[in-house]
Short mmCIF file of C-alpha atoms and ligand atoms in Angstrom, two decimals:
data_model
loop_
_atom_site.label_atom_id
_atom_site.label_comp_id
_atom_site.label_asym_id
_atom_site.label_seq_id
_atom_site.Cartn_x
_atom_site.Cartn_y
_atom_site.Cartn_z
CA PHE A 1 -59.65 -18.43 5.35
CA ASN A 2 -58.59 -17.54 1.95
CA ARG A 3 -59.06 -20.85 1.07
CA ILE A 4 -63.20 -19.84 2.06
CA ILE A 5 -62.91 -16.91 0.10
CA LYS A 6 -61.25 -18.40 -3.18
CA ASN A 7 -64.41 -21.10 -2.27
CA ASP A 8 -67.35 -19.19 -1.84
CA ILE A 9 -65.11 -17.01 -5.74
CA ARG A 10 -66.04 -20.11 -6.85
CA CYS A 11 -69.06 -20.66 -5.94
CA CYS A 12 -71.28 -17.53 -6.74
CA SER A 13 -69.58 -16.24 -10.17
CA GLY A 14 -66.12 -18.44 -10.85
CA ARG A 15 -68.62 -20.78 -12.86
CA ALA A 16 -69.62 -20.09 -17.11
CA PRO A 17 -73.76 -20.20 -17.01
CA VAL A 18 -74.25 -23.76 -19.09
CA ARG A 19 -75.27 -24.29 -22.78
CA LYS A 20 -78.30 -25.08 -23.09
CA CYS A 21 -77.71 -28.04 -25.58
CA LEU A 22 -80.25 -30.58 -27.05
CA SER A 23 -77.77 -33.67 -25.60
CA LYS A 24 -77.90 -32.98 -22.42
CA MET A 25 -81.36 -32.30 -21.88
CA SER A 26 -83.51 -34.64 -21.28
CA LEU A 27 -86.12 -35.44 -22.74
CA TYR A 28 -84.09 -35.25 -25.78
CA PRO A 29 -84.19 -36.78 -28.31
CA PRO A 30 -88.27 -36.93 -28.69
CA THR A 31 -89.99 -39.63 -27.00
CA LYS A 32 -92.52 -41.52 -28.77
CA GLN A 33 -95.38 -40.69 -28.00
CA LYS A 34 -98.03 -43.08 -28.77
CA GLY A 35 -102.24 -44.26 -28.16
CA GLU A 36 -102.89 -40.96 -27.39
CA PHE A 37 -105.97 -40.81 -29.65
CA SER A 38 -105.92 -36.44 -30.86
CA ASN A 39 -108.77 -34.73 -33.20
CA CYS A 40 -107.38 -31.85 -33.74
CA LYS A 41 -104.09 -30.27 -34.81
CA SER A 42 -102.79 -28.04 -32.00
CA GLN A 43 -103.26 -31.75 -29.92
CA SER A 44 -101.34 -33.73 -32.43
CA LEU A 45 -98.58 -30.54 -32.71
CA PHE A 46 -98.37 -30.80 -28.69
CA LEU A 47 -98.06 -34.39 -28.60
CA TYR A 48 -95.74 -34.23 -31.81
CA ASN A 49 -93.16 -32.19 -30.61
CA ASP A 50 -92.98 -33.45 -27.01
CA ILE A 51 -94.92 -30.25 -25.57
CA LEU A 52 -96.95 -31.96 -23.63
CA PHE A 53 -97.58 -35.68 -22.75
CA PRO A 54 -100.77 -37.25 -22.03
CA CYS A 55 -101.54 -38.31 -18.56
CA HIS A 56 -105.31 -39.21 -17.63
CA SER A 57 -108.48 -37.88 -19.16
CA GLY A 58 -108.30 -34.28 -19.39
CA ALA A 59 -105.13 -34.64 -17.02
CA TYR A 60 -101.64 -34.06 -18.80
CA ASN A 61 -98.35 -33.52 -18.33
CA TYR A 62 -96.26 -29.99 -19.09
CA LEU A 63 -92.92 -30.91 -20.81
CA PRO A 64 -90.32 -28.48 -20.16
CA LEU A 65 -90.38 -26.72 -23.64
CA GLY A 66 -94.58 -26.96 -22.80
CA LEU A 67 -93.83 -25.24 -19.82
CA ARG A 68 -91.32 -22.38 -20.34
CA ALA A 69 -93.69 -21.40 -22.80
CA LEU A 70 -97.23 -21.61 -20.01
CA GLU A 71 -94.58 -19.75 -17.76
CA LYS A 72 -93.75 -16.97 -19.89
CA LEU A 73 -97.83 -16.63 -20.58
CA THR A 74 -98.16 -16.59 -16.71
CA ARG A 75 -95.89 -14.05 -16.82
CA LEU A 76 -97.77 -11.24 -19.95
CA ILE A 77 -101.01 -12.17 -17.43
CA ASP A 78 -98.84 -11.18 -14.48
CA GLU A 79 -97.32 -8.32 -15.86
CA GLU A 80 -100.65 -6.39 -17.26
CA MET A 81 -102.45 -7.40 -14.17
CA GLN A 82 -100.51 -5.78 -12.39
CA ASN A 83 -100.49 -2.46 -14.81
CA ILE A 84 -103.41 -2.02 -13.95
CA GLY A 85 -103.20 -2.05 -10.18
CA ALA A 86 -104.06 -5.73 -9.77
CA GLN A 87 -102.48 -7.39 -6.30
CA LYS A 88 -102.32 -11.75 -7.23
CA ILE A 89 -103.13 -13.92 -4.20
CA ALA A 90 -103.16 -17.64 -4.20
CA MET A 91 -106.04 -19.71 -2.65
CA PRO A 92 -106.32 -23.12 -1.87
CA SER A 93 -107.34 -25.18 -4.52
CA MET A 94 -108.98 -27.36 -1.36
CA ILE A 95 -112.95 -25.42 -0.79
CA LYS A 96 -115.11 -25.95 2.15
CA ALA A 97 -118.29 -27.37 1.15
CA SER A 98 -120.57 -24.80 4.00
CA LEU A 99 -119.07 -21.87 1.85
CA TRP A 100 -120.91 -23.76 -1.36
CA LYS A 101 -123.52 -24.36 -0.12
CA ARG A 102 -124.28 -20.99 0.90
CA THR A 103 -124.67 -19.65 -2.41
CA GLY A 104 -126.74 -22.67 -3.70
CA ARG A 105 -123.69 -23.49 -5.80
CA TRP A 106 -123.28 -26.99 -4.31
CA ASP A 107 -125.14 -29.34 -6.52
CA THR A 108 -123.42 -28.11 -10.25
CA PRO A 109 -122.37 -30.78 -11.48
CA GLU A 110 -118.95 -30.07 -12.47
CA LEU A 111 -117.73 -30.37 -8.60
CA PHE A 112 -114.92 -32.73 -7.61
CA LYS A 113 -116.02 -32.97 -4.29
CA LEU A 114 -114.23 -35.24 -1.51
CA LYS A 115 -114.19 -35.47 2.60
CA ASP A 116 -111.05 -35.52 4.80
CA ARG A 117 -110.63 -38.17 7.52
CA HIS A 118 -112.89 -36.59 9.81
CA SER A 119 -116.23 -36.77 6.84
CA LYS A 120 -116.05 -33.35 5.80
CA GLU A 121 -117.06 -32.58 2.57
CA TYR A 122 -114.50 -30.34 0.08
CA CYS A 123 -114.47 -29.61 -3.31
CA LEU A 124 -111.92 -28.71 -5.75
CA GLY A 125 -112.25 -24.77 -6.49
CA PRO A 126 -113.63 -24.67 -10.68
CA THR A 127 -113.58 -21.03 -9.67
CA HIS A 128 -113.61 -18.46 -6.31
CA GLU A 129 -115.67 -16.77 -5.71
CA GLU A 130 -117.55 -18.31 -2.96
CA LEU A 131 -113.54 -17.91 -0.67
CA ILE A 132 -112.49 -14.94 -1.90
CA THR A 133 -116.39 -13.29 -1.23
CA ASP A 134 -115.75 -15.24 1.82
CA MET A 135 -111.90 -13.88 2.96
CA VAL A 136 -112.68 -10.61 2.24
CA SER A 137 -115.89 -10.05 4.75
CA GLN A 138 -113.39 -11.39 7.43
CA PHE A 139 -111.27 -7.98 6.77
CA GLY A 140 -113.93 -6.11 8.22
CA MET A 141 -116.04 -2.50 6.67
CA ILE A 142 -113.60 -1.53 3.63
CA PRO A 143 -113.23 2.27 3.81
CA TYR A 144 -114.14 3.25 0.58
CA LYS A 145 -111.12 5.34 -0.10
CA ARG A 146 -109.56 2.09 -0.22
CA LEU A 147 -111.94 1.11 -3.18
CA PRO A 148 -111.87 -1.06 -5.65
CA ILE A 149 -110.07 -3.98 -4.29
CA MET A 150 -108.85 -6.34 -7.04
CA LEU A 151 -107.16 -9.48 -6.52
CA TYR A 152 -106.57 -12.40 -9.06
CA GLN A 153 -104.68 -15.25 -8.72
CA ILE A 154 -103.17 -17.93 -11.13
CA THR A 155 -103.76 -21.56 -10.06
CA THR A 156 -105.68 -24.69 -11.20
CA LYS A 157 -109.02 -25.15 -11.85
CA PHE A 158 -110.83 -28.84 -10.91
CA ARG A 159 -113.80 -29.29 -13.34
CA ASP A 160 -115.20 -33.13 -13.94
CA GLU A 161 -115.97 -32.23 -17.50
CA MET A 162 -118.82 -34.27 -19.26
CA HIS A 163 -116.28 -34.88 -22.59
CA PRO A 164 -112.80 -33.68 -21.58
CA LYS A 165 -111.60 -32.90 -25.11
CA TYR A 166 -108.23 -31.67 -27.17
CA ALA A 167 -106.63 -31.89 -24.66
CA LEU A 168 -105.36 -28.92 -23.24
CA LEU A 169 -108.55 -26.99 -24.68
CA ARG A 170 -111.31 -28.61 -22.41
CA GLY A 171 -109.13 -30.38 -19.15
CA ARG A 172 -110.67 -31.81 -16.36
CA GLU A 173 -107.45 -29.42 -14.24
CA PHE A 174 -105.70 -26.53 -16.35
CA GLN A 175 -104.55 -23.43 -15.47
CA MET A 176 -106.76 -20.03 -14.97
CA LYS A 177 -106.66 -16.73 -14.01
CA ASP A 178 -109.72 -15.24 -12.12
CA MET A 179 -109.29 -11.88 -10.60
CA TYR A 180 -112.02 -10.48 -7.95
CA THR A 181 -112.78 -6.82 -8.02
CA PHE A 182 -115.00 -4.66 -5.57
CA ASP A 183 -116.41 -1.45 -5.81
CA THR A 184 -118.24 1.42 -4.55
CA ASP A 185 -121.71 1.15 -6.98
CA GLU A 186 -122.36 0.19 -10.17
CA VAL A 187 -121.18 3.25 -12.04
CA THR A 188 -117.13 2.79 -10.17
CA ALA A 189 -118.13 -1.24 -10.90
CA LYS A 190 -118.73 -1.10 -14.48
CA GLU A 191 -115.40 1.70 -15.17
CA THR A 192 -113.23 -1.75 -13.58
CA TYR A 193 -115.13 -3.22 -15.74
CA GLU A 194 -114.58 -2.09 -19.18
CA ARG A 195 -110.95 -1.45 -17.18
CA ILE A 196 -110.31 -4.78 -16.76
CA CYS A 197 -112.25 -6.46 -20.34
CA ASP A 198 -109.17 -3.64 -22.29
CA THR A 199 -106.12 -4.98 -21.23
CA TYR A 200 -107.44 -8.66 -21.58
CA CYS A 201 -107.47 -7.73 -24.95
CA LYS A 202 -103.92 -5.52 -25.79
CA ILE A 203 -103.07 -9.34 -24.19
CA PHE A 204 -104.41 -10.70 -26.93
CA ASN A 205 -102.64 -7.97 -29.81
CA ARG A 206 -99.55 -8.60 -27.32
CA LEU A 207 -100.13 -12.41 -28.12
CA GLU A 208 -101.51 -11.73 -32.26
CA LEU A 209 -104.76 -13.69 -31.99
CA ASN A 210 -107.74 -12.94 -33.77
CA PHE A 211 -109.88 -12.28 -31.18
CA LYS A 212 -113.67 -11.34 -30.43
CA LYS A 213 -115.48 -10.06 -27.83
CA VAL A 214 -119.08 -10.77 -28.00
CA ALA A 215 -121.67 -10.55 -25.11
CA GLY A 216 -121.64 -13.73 -22.70
CA ALA A 217 -124.83 -15.74 -21.19
CA THR A 218 -124.28 -15.35 -16.88
CA GLY A 219 -124.32 -19.58 -16.32
CA ASN A 220 -124.50 -20.55 -12.71
CA ILE A 221 -122.11 -17.67 -12.01
CA GLY A 222 -124.65 -15.07 -11.62
CA GLY A 223 -124.97 -11.30 -12.50
CA THR A 224 -125.77 -9.21 -14.98
CA LEU A 225 -123.19 -8.13 -17.36
CA SER A 226 -120.99 -10.27 -19.45
CA HIS A 227 -118.62 -10.44 -22.18
CA GLU A 228 -116.91 -13.41 -23.27
CA PHE A 229 -113.03 -13.46 -25.13
CA GLN A 230 -113.81 -15.67 -28.48
CA LEU A 231 -110.53 -17.12 -30.56
CA PRO A 232 -112.79 -18.10 -33.95
CA SER A 233 -111.57 -21.69 -34.79
CA ASP A 234 -113.83 -23.95 -36.05
CA ILE A 235 -113.41 -26.69 -33.86
CA GLY A 236 -114.87 -24.25 -31.52
CA GLU A 237 -116.98 -25.67 -29.10
CA ASP A 238 -119.74 -22.35 -28.72
CA THR A 239 -121.13 -20.93 -31.81
CA ILE A 240 -121.22 -16.89 -31.44
CA TYR A 241 -123.01 -14.81 -34.18
CA THR A 242 -121.61 -11.41 -34.98
CA CYS A 243 -122.43 -8.50 -37.20
CA ASN A 244 -120.11 -6.80 -39.77
CA GLN A 245 -122.31 -4.04 -40.36
CA CYS A 246 -121.78 -3.03 -36.31
CA GLY A 247 -119.55 -4.40 -34.90
CA PHE A 248 -122.37 -6.67 -31.87
CA GLY A 249 -121.23 -9.72 -30.82
CA SER A 250 -123.15 -12.18 -29.22
CA ASN A 251 -123.31 -15.74 -27.66
CA VAL A 252 -125.91 -18.61 -29.37
CA GLU A 253 -126.91 -18.35 -25.28
CA LEU A 254 -128.11 -15.25 -25.37
CA ILE A 255 -130.47 -15.47 -28.57
CA ASP A 256 -133.71 -16.67 -28.76
CA PRO A 257 -133.85 -20.25 -29.82
CA ILE A 258 -136.81 -19.06 -32.39
CA GLU A 259 -134.89 -17.34 -34.46
CA VAL A 260 -131.69 -19.25 -34.80
CA GLU A 261 -133.90 -22.32 -35.81
CA SER A 262 -134.98 -20.02 -38.43
CA ASN A 263 -131.16 -18.36 -39.07
CA ASN A 264 -131.88 -15.15 -39.64
CA VAL A 265 -130.08 -13.42 -36.54
CA SER A 266 -131.05 -9.47 -37.02
CA CYS A 267 -128.88 -8.34 -34.94
CA PRO A 268 -129.91 -7.03 -31.32
CA LYS A 269 -128.07 -3.80 -31.45
CA CYS A 270 -128.24 -1.74 -35.82
CA LYS A 271 -130.90 -4.55 -37.18
CA SER A 272 -128.51 -6.15 -39.93
CA GLU A 273 -128.43 -10.01 -40.29
CA MET A 274 -125.71 -11.25 -38.50
CA GLU A 275 -122.98 -13.59 -39.43
CA LYS A 276 -122.30 -17.04 -37.82
CA SER A 277 -119.24 -18.68 -37.05
CA SER A 278 -117.33 -21.78 -34.41
CA GLY A 279 -115.51 -19.90 -31.38
CA ILE A 280 -112.97 -21.18 -28.95
CA GLU A 281 -114.24 -19.29 -24.84
CA VAL A 282 -110.59 -18.42 -23.30
CA GLY A 283 -112.33 -14.72 -21.47
CA HIS A 284 -115.03 -14.93 -19.69
CA ALA A 285 -115.92 -11.01 -17.42
CA PHE A 286 -118.37 -10.53 -15.05
CA TYR A 287 -120.13 -7.79 -13.52
CA LEU A 288 -121.32 -9.55 -10.37
CA GLY A 289 -123.10 -6.38 -8.33
CA THR A 290 -123.65 -7.94 -5.05
CA LYS A 291 -125.12 -11.74 -5.96
CA TYR A 292 -122.06 -12.91 -4.06
CA SER A 293 -121.05 -9.29 -1.75
CA SER A 294 -124.96 -9.87 -0.09
CA VAL A 295 -124.46 -13.51 0.76
CA PHE A 296 -120.96 -13.17 3.15
CA ASN A 297 -121.42 -9.27 4.07
CA VAL A 298 -119.07 -7.63 2.65
CA TYR A 299 -118.78 -4.20 2.94
CA TYR A 300 -117.61 -0.71 2.16
CA GLY A 301 -117.75 2.14 4.51
CA SER A 302 -118.71 5.27 2.51
CA ARG A 303 -117.33 8.63 3.39
CA TYR A 304 -121.37 9.55 4.96
CA ASN A 305 -120.04 6.54 7.44
CA GLU A 306 -122.54 5.20 5.86
CA LYS A 307 -122.41 0.82 5.73
CA ILE A 308 -122.79 -0.13 1.76
CA LEU A 309 -122.57 -4.16 0.17
CA THR A 310 -120.02 -3.66 -2.25
CA GLU A 311 -120.23 -4.06 -5.47
CA MET A 312 -118.25 -7.69 -7.56
CA GLY A 313 -117.28 -8.76 -10.66
CA CYS A 314 -115.03 -11.22 -11.70
CA TYR A 315 -112.80 -11.62 -15.05
CA GLY A 316 -110.99 -14.75 -15.94
CA LEU A 317 -108.62 -16.19 -18.34
CA GLY A 318 -108.18 -19.77 -19.54
CA VAL A 319 -104.88 -19.69 -19.00
CA SER A 320 -103.75 -23.12 -20.53
CA ARG A 321 -106.49 -23.28 -23.00
CA ILE A 322 -105.40 -20.00 -24.15
CA LEU A 323 -101.71 -21.52 -24.58
CA GLN A 324 -103.11 -23.99 -26.63
CA ALA A 325 -106.07 -22.22 -28.93
CA GLY A 326 -103.52 -19.57 -30.28
CA VAL A 327 -101.09 -22.53 -31.68
CA GLU A 328 -104.20 -23.97 -32.74
CA VAL A 329 -105.13 -20.77 -34.69
CA LEU A 330 -101.65 -19.58 -36.02
CA SER A 331 -100.27 -22.63 -37.18
CA THR A 332 -100.29 -25.35 -40.22
CA ASP A 333 -100.81 -28.92 -39.75
CA LYS A 334 -97.09 -29.99 -40.25
CA TYR A 335 -96.02 -27.29 -38.86
CA ILE A 336 -96.22 -24.98 -34.72
CA ARG A 337 -96.49 -21.22 -34.92
CA TRP A 338 -96.88 -19.81 -31.23
CA PRO A 339 -97.43 -16.16 -31.21
CA THR A 340 -94.09 -14.83 -31.01
CA LEU A 341 -93.55 -14.02 -27.39
CA LEU A 342 -94.80 -17.05 -26.41
CA ALA A 343 -91.93 -19.44 -27.96
CA PRO A 344 -90.16 -21.49 -24.95
CA TYR A 345 -86.93 -20.29 -27.02
CA GLN A 346 -85.83 -17.54 -29.05
CA VAL A 347 -83.21 -18.86 -30.93
CA CYS A 348 -81.79 -22.85 -31.83
CA ILE A 349 -78.86 -23.18 -33.64
CA ILE A 350 -77.46 -26.01 -35.28
CA PRO A 351 -74.44 -26.50 -36.07
CA GLN A 352 -73.30 -28.84 -39.14
CA MET A 353 -71.16 -31.12 -37.60
CA GLN A 354 -71.18 -34.01 -40.55
CA GLY A 355 -68.56 -35.73 -41.55
CA TYR A 356 -65.40 -32.74 -41.49
CA ALA A 357 -65.23 -30.02 -38.89
CA SER A 358 -67.27 -31.02 -36.43
CA GLU A 359 -65.51 -29.64 -33.76
CA GLU A 360 -64.50 -26.24 -35.82
CA PHE A 361 -68.62 -25.95 -36.13
CA LEU A 362 -69.85 -26.66 -32.33
CA GLU A 363 -67.23 -23.83 -30.94
CA ILE A 364 -68.74 -21.28 -33.82
CA SER A 365 -71.86 -23.01 -32.73
CA ASN A 366 -70.59 -21.99 -29.20
CA ASP A 367 -69.31 -19.04 -29.96
CA LEU A 368 -72.41 -17.62 -31.36
CA TYR A 369 -74.53 -19.24 -28.82
CA ASP A 370 -72.67 -16.95 -25.70
CA ARG A 371 -73.00 -13.99 -28.16
CA LEU A 372 -76.38 -13.81 -28.67
CA SER A 373 -77.80 -15.05 -24.58
CA GLY A 374 -75.18 -11.60 -23.57
CA LEU A 375 -78.35 -10.24 -25.43
CA PRO A 376 -80.83 -8.43 -23.25
CA ASN A 377 -83.57 -10.20 -24.66
CA LEU A 378 -81.85 -13.13 -25.54
CA LYS A 379 -80.87 -13.89 -21.91
CA ASN A 380 -81.73 -17.85 -21.04
CA GLU A 381 -83.28 -18.25 -25.07
CA VAL A 382 -80.91 -19.83 -27.06
CA VAL A 383 -80.47 -23.37 -27.24
CA ILE A 384 -78.07 -25.74 -29.72
CA ASP A 385 -79.01 -28.86 -31.53
CA ASP A 386 -76.13 -29.72 -30.97
CA ARG A 387 -77.19 -34.25 -31.59
CA ILE A 388 -74.61 -35.37 -33.18
CA THR A 389 -77.29 -38.54 -33.83
CA MET A 390 -79.46 -36.68 -36.52
CA THR A 391 -78.78 -35.23 -39.63
CA VAL A 392 -78.39 -31.55 -39.41
CA GLY A 393 -81.56 -31.46 -42.06
CA LYS A 394 -84.04 -33.58 -39.73
CA ARG A 395 -82.63 -31.63 -36.66
CA ILE A 396 -83.91 -28.12 -39.04
CA TYR A 397 -87.16 -29.26 -40.45
CA GLN A 398 -87.97 -30.31 -35.92
CA ALA A 399 -86.72 -27.35 -34.96
CA ASP A 400 -89.41 -26.18 -38.58
CA THR A 401 -92.66 -28.38 -36.67
CA GLN A 402 -91.62 -27.31 -33.21
CA GLY A 403 -91.64 -23.56 -33.75
CA TYR A 404 -88.97 -21.73 -33.06
CA PRO A 405 -89.17 -17.84 -34.42
CA ASN A 406 -85.04 -17.83 -35.05
CA ILE A 407 -82.71 -20.59 -36.27
CA VAL A 408 -79.76 -19.75 -37.18
CA VAL A 409 -77.90 -22.60 -38.69
CA VAL A 410 -74.18 -22.92 -38.57
CA GLY A 411 -72.96 -24.80 -41.78
CA SER A 412 -70.15 -24.78 -44.54
CA LYS A 413 -70.36 -20.83 -45.39
CA THR A 414 -69.06 -20.26 -41.73
CA LEU A 415 -66.26 -21.78 -42.02
CA LYS A 416 -64.08 -18.80 -44.01
CA GLU A 417 -64.27 -15.86 -44.09
CA PRO A 418 -66.45 -13.24 -44.02
CA ARG A 419 -68.21 -15.72 -41.94
CA MET A 420 -71.98 -16.32 -43.23
CA TYR A 421 -74.09 -17.43 -40.93
CA GLU A 422 -78.21 -19.07 -42.10
CA ILE A 423 -81.17 -18.27 -40.56
CA LYS A 424 -84.37 -19.31 -41.06
CA THR A 425 -87.76 -17.24 -39.60
CA PRO A 426 -90.36 -19.31 -40.34
CA LYS A 427 -93.50 -16.83 -39.27
CA ILE A 428 -91.89 -14.32 -41.30
CA SER A 429 -90.73 -15.90 -43.98
CA SER A 430 -90.04 -20.33 -46.22
CA ASP A 431 -86.76 -19.11 -47.82
CA SER A 432 -83.25 -18.42 -45.75
CA GLU A 433 -80.93 -15.97 -45.32
CA TYR A 434 -76.95 -15.67 -45.21
CA LEU A 435 -75.66 -13.33 -42.53
CA THR A 436 -73.05 -11.79 -41.16
CA LEU A 437 -72.28 -12.49 -37.46
CA ASP A 438 -73.18 -8.04 -37.47
CA GLN A 439 -75.49 -8.27 -39.13
CA LEU A 440 -77.58 -11.67 -37.67
CA ILE A 441 -76.77 -9.37 -34.07
CA ASP A 442 -78.15 -6.70 -35.07
CA ARG A 443 -80.61 -8.80 -36.87
CA LEU A 444 -82.09 -10.14 -33.23
CA SER A 445 -81.29 -7.70 -30.70
P1 ATP B 501 -117.21 -23.41 -21.36
O1 ATP B 501 -118.13 -22.61 -22.13
O2 ATP B 501 -115.86 -23.77 -22.39
O3 ATP B 501 -117.03 -24.72 -20.69
P2 ATP B 501 -116.85 -21.79 -19.28
O4 ATP B 501 -117.57 -21.35 -19.36
O5 ATP B 501 -118.10 -23.03 -18.59
O6 ATP B 501 -115.60 -22.09 -20.34
P3 ATP B 501 -115.91 -20.06 -17.52
O7 ATP B 501 -116.33 -20.53 -15.57
O8 ATP B 501 -116.04 -18.22 -17.78
O9 ATP B 501 -115.63 -21.22 -18.58
O10 ATP B 501 -113.97 -19.48 -16.92
C1 ATP B 501 -113.81 -18.81 -16.89
C2 ATP B 501 -112.11 -19.58 -18.67
O11 ATP B 501 -111.40 -20.75 -18.15
C3 ATP B 501 -112.97 -19.22 -20.07
O12 ATP B 501 -113.46 -18.86 -20.88
C4 ATP B 501 -112.31 -20.62 -20.53
O13 ATP B 501 -111.37 -20.00 -20.91
C5 ATP B 501 -111.46 -21.93 -18.84
N1 ATP B 501 -112.30 -23.20 -19.40
C6 ATP B 501 -112.71 -22.87 -18.38
N2 ATP B 501 -112.82 -23.70 -18.75
C7 ATP B 501 -112.13 -25.05 -19.09
C8 ATP B 501 -111.47 -26.00 -19.67
N3 ATP B 501 -112.87 -27.21 -18.92
N4 ATP B 501 -110.40 -26.26 -19.49
C9 ATP B 501 -109.63 -25.35 -20.29
N5 ATP B 501 -110.00 -23.56 -19.91
C10 ATP B 501 -110.97 -24.36 -19.36
MG1 MG B 502 -118.20 -25.04 -18.47
MG1 MG B 503 -118.94 -20.61 -21.23
MG1 MG B 504 -117.12 -18.72 -19.61
#
């Protein structure tokens, strides 16, 4: 009996958490990636810094650092979506053809189609309007008090893109957050629309990304009102026009081609001349009206017991595209600069470990690791780069290129009292500072 208890104690709480040392983590030292023809900055940075590994056209493996960043972005989006009352679900990737035939979208060229052994046809979902509307219709008539319904998922989407390009920016399978809303009438549906657009703005602000919200074309998703969220960038595949006078912006798709040809596009709101730029589309909001609810019969019961079609909206965020586009716009050619909230780890500790006193450097680093990871904001956010085969200079350079927001070097100044730790915060300054342990903890907490 005693022995069992003891064992239990040892299993549950007796073991110290494992320190994250790069020398013991797989996929380090960096794999040498060759062969991939990369033609944008963030793609090269992701390949050369072990964030992604190419698989086949339009598909990439996420290596440990890449997946951590993606999961952080997913959590941030979850938090913001749930703050406005949206609920998370997950729908299958395989969608039966009959649903897509009902809306007339089965012939969309981007659909990946497949058949099962009984010759039943399916597609791999590029978006889920059909599936969700069909599901919600099966709940029966929704009491008006239950609206709005806001359901979202973050899952892999599949599109047979004509030209997969720039790694995660245009993949053939990619992560998307797609949300679908059901409201009583146009007024409430548009209120929901505004609330979600505001939340998208909040997300991009939290990610330190300068974005433009522009009127967007409704394409084959349909509907009458739509906005796109664009990150201005030279490599963006979209052309957008913005007005510096009144702030209005629009995708070129909505502008009269004759006006575009002349290149003298005037703002439809204030008539000033609009400025042309390229952007990466990172989010898209659509007010759908009853386009899908009328096909699948999604009704609500009004307070007077009338049976009325619900008004829908759908809202996409290109999660994996945001991950790379954020790095594309914040980085230099050589150094990854993450939106700070997405950096895979917040702190990298680099012990000098060469020649004399290497044991001491490692011990001081381990103590520092324990102190820092004990801080609530740094739990699971610290690594030690203890790869003795690499010079300290090389390790600092790599930590800088991989974009750790904080790099702490445990060098000779930590051997005498008062111990001074060298800290680099590359996004803020290229200089290092020397801090005592208390100052360092103060800085990082
Ligand atoms: P694009 O114009 O770039 O082809 P889209 O307008 O077809 O995008 P939507 O149907 O609006 O895309 O999908 C919602 C979001 O999903 C987009 O705003 C974008 O951020 C993301 N997205 C779309 N296609 C891809 C892709 N091939 N790879 C990565 N993300 C994508
Ligand atoms: Mg597209
Ligand atoms: Mg588009
Ligand atoms: Mg779009």
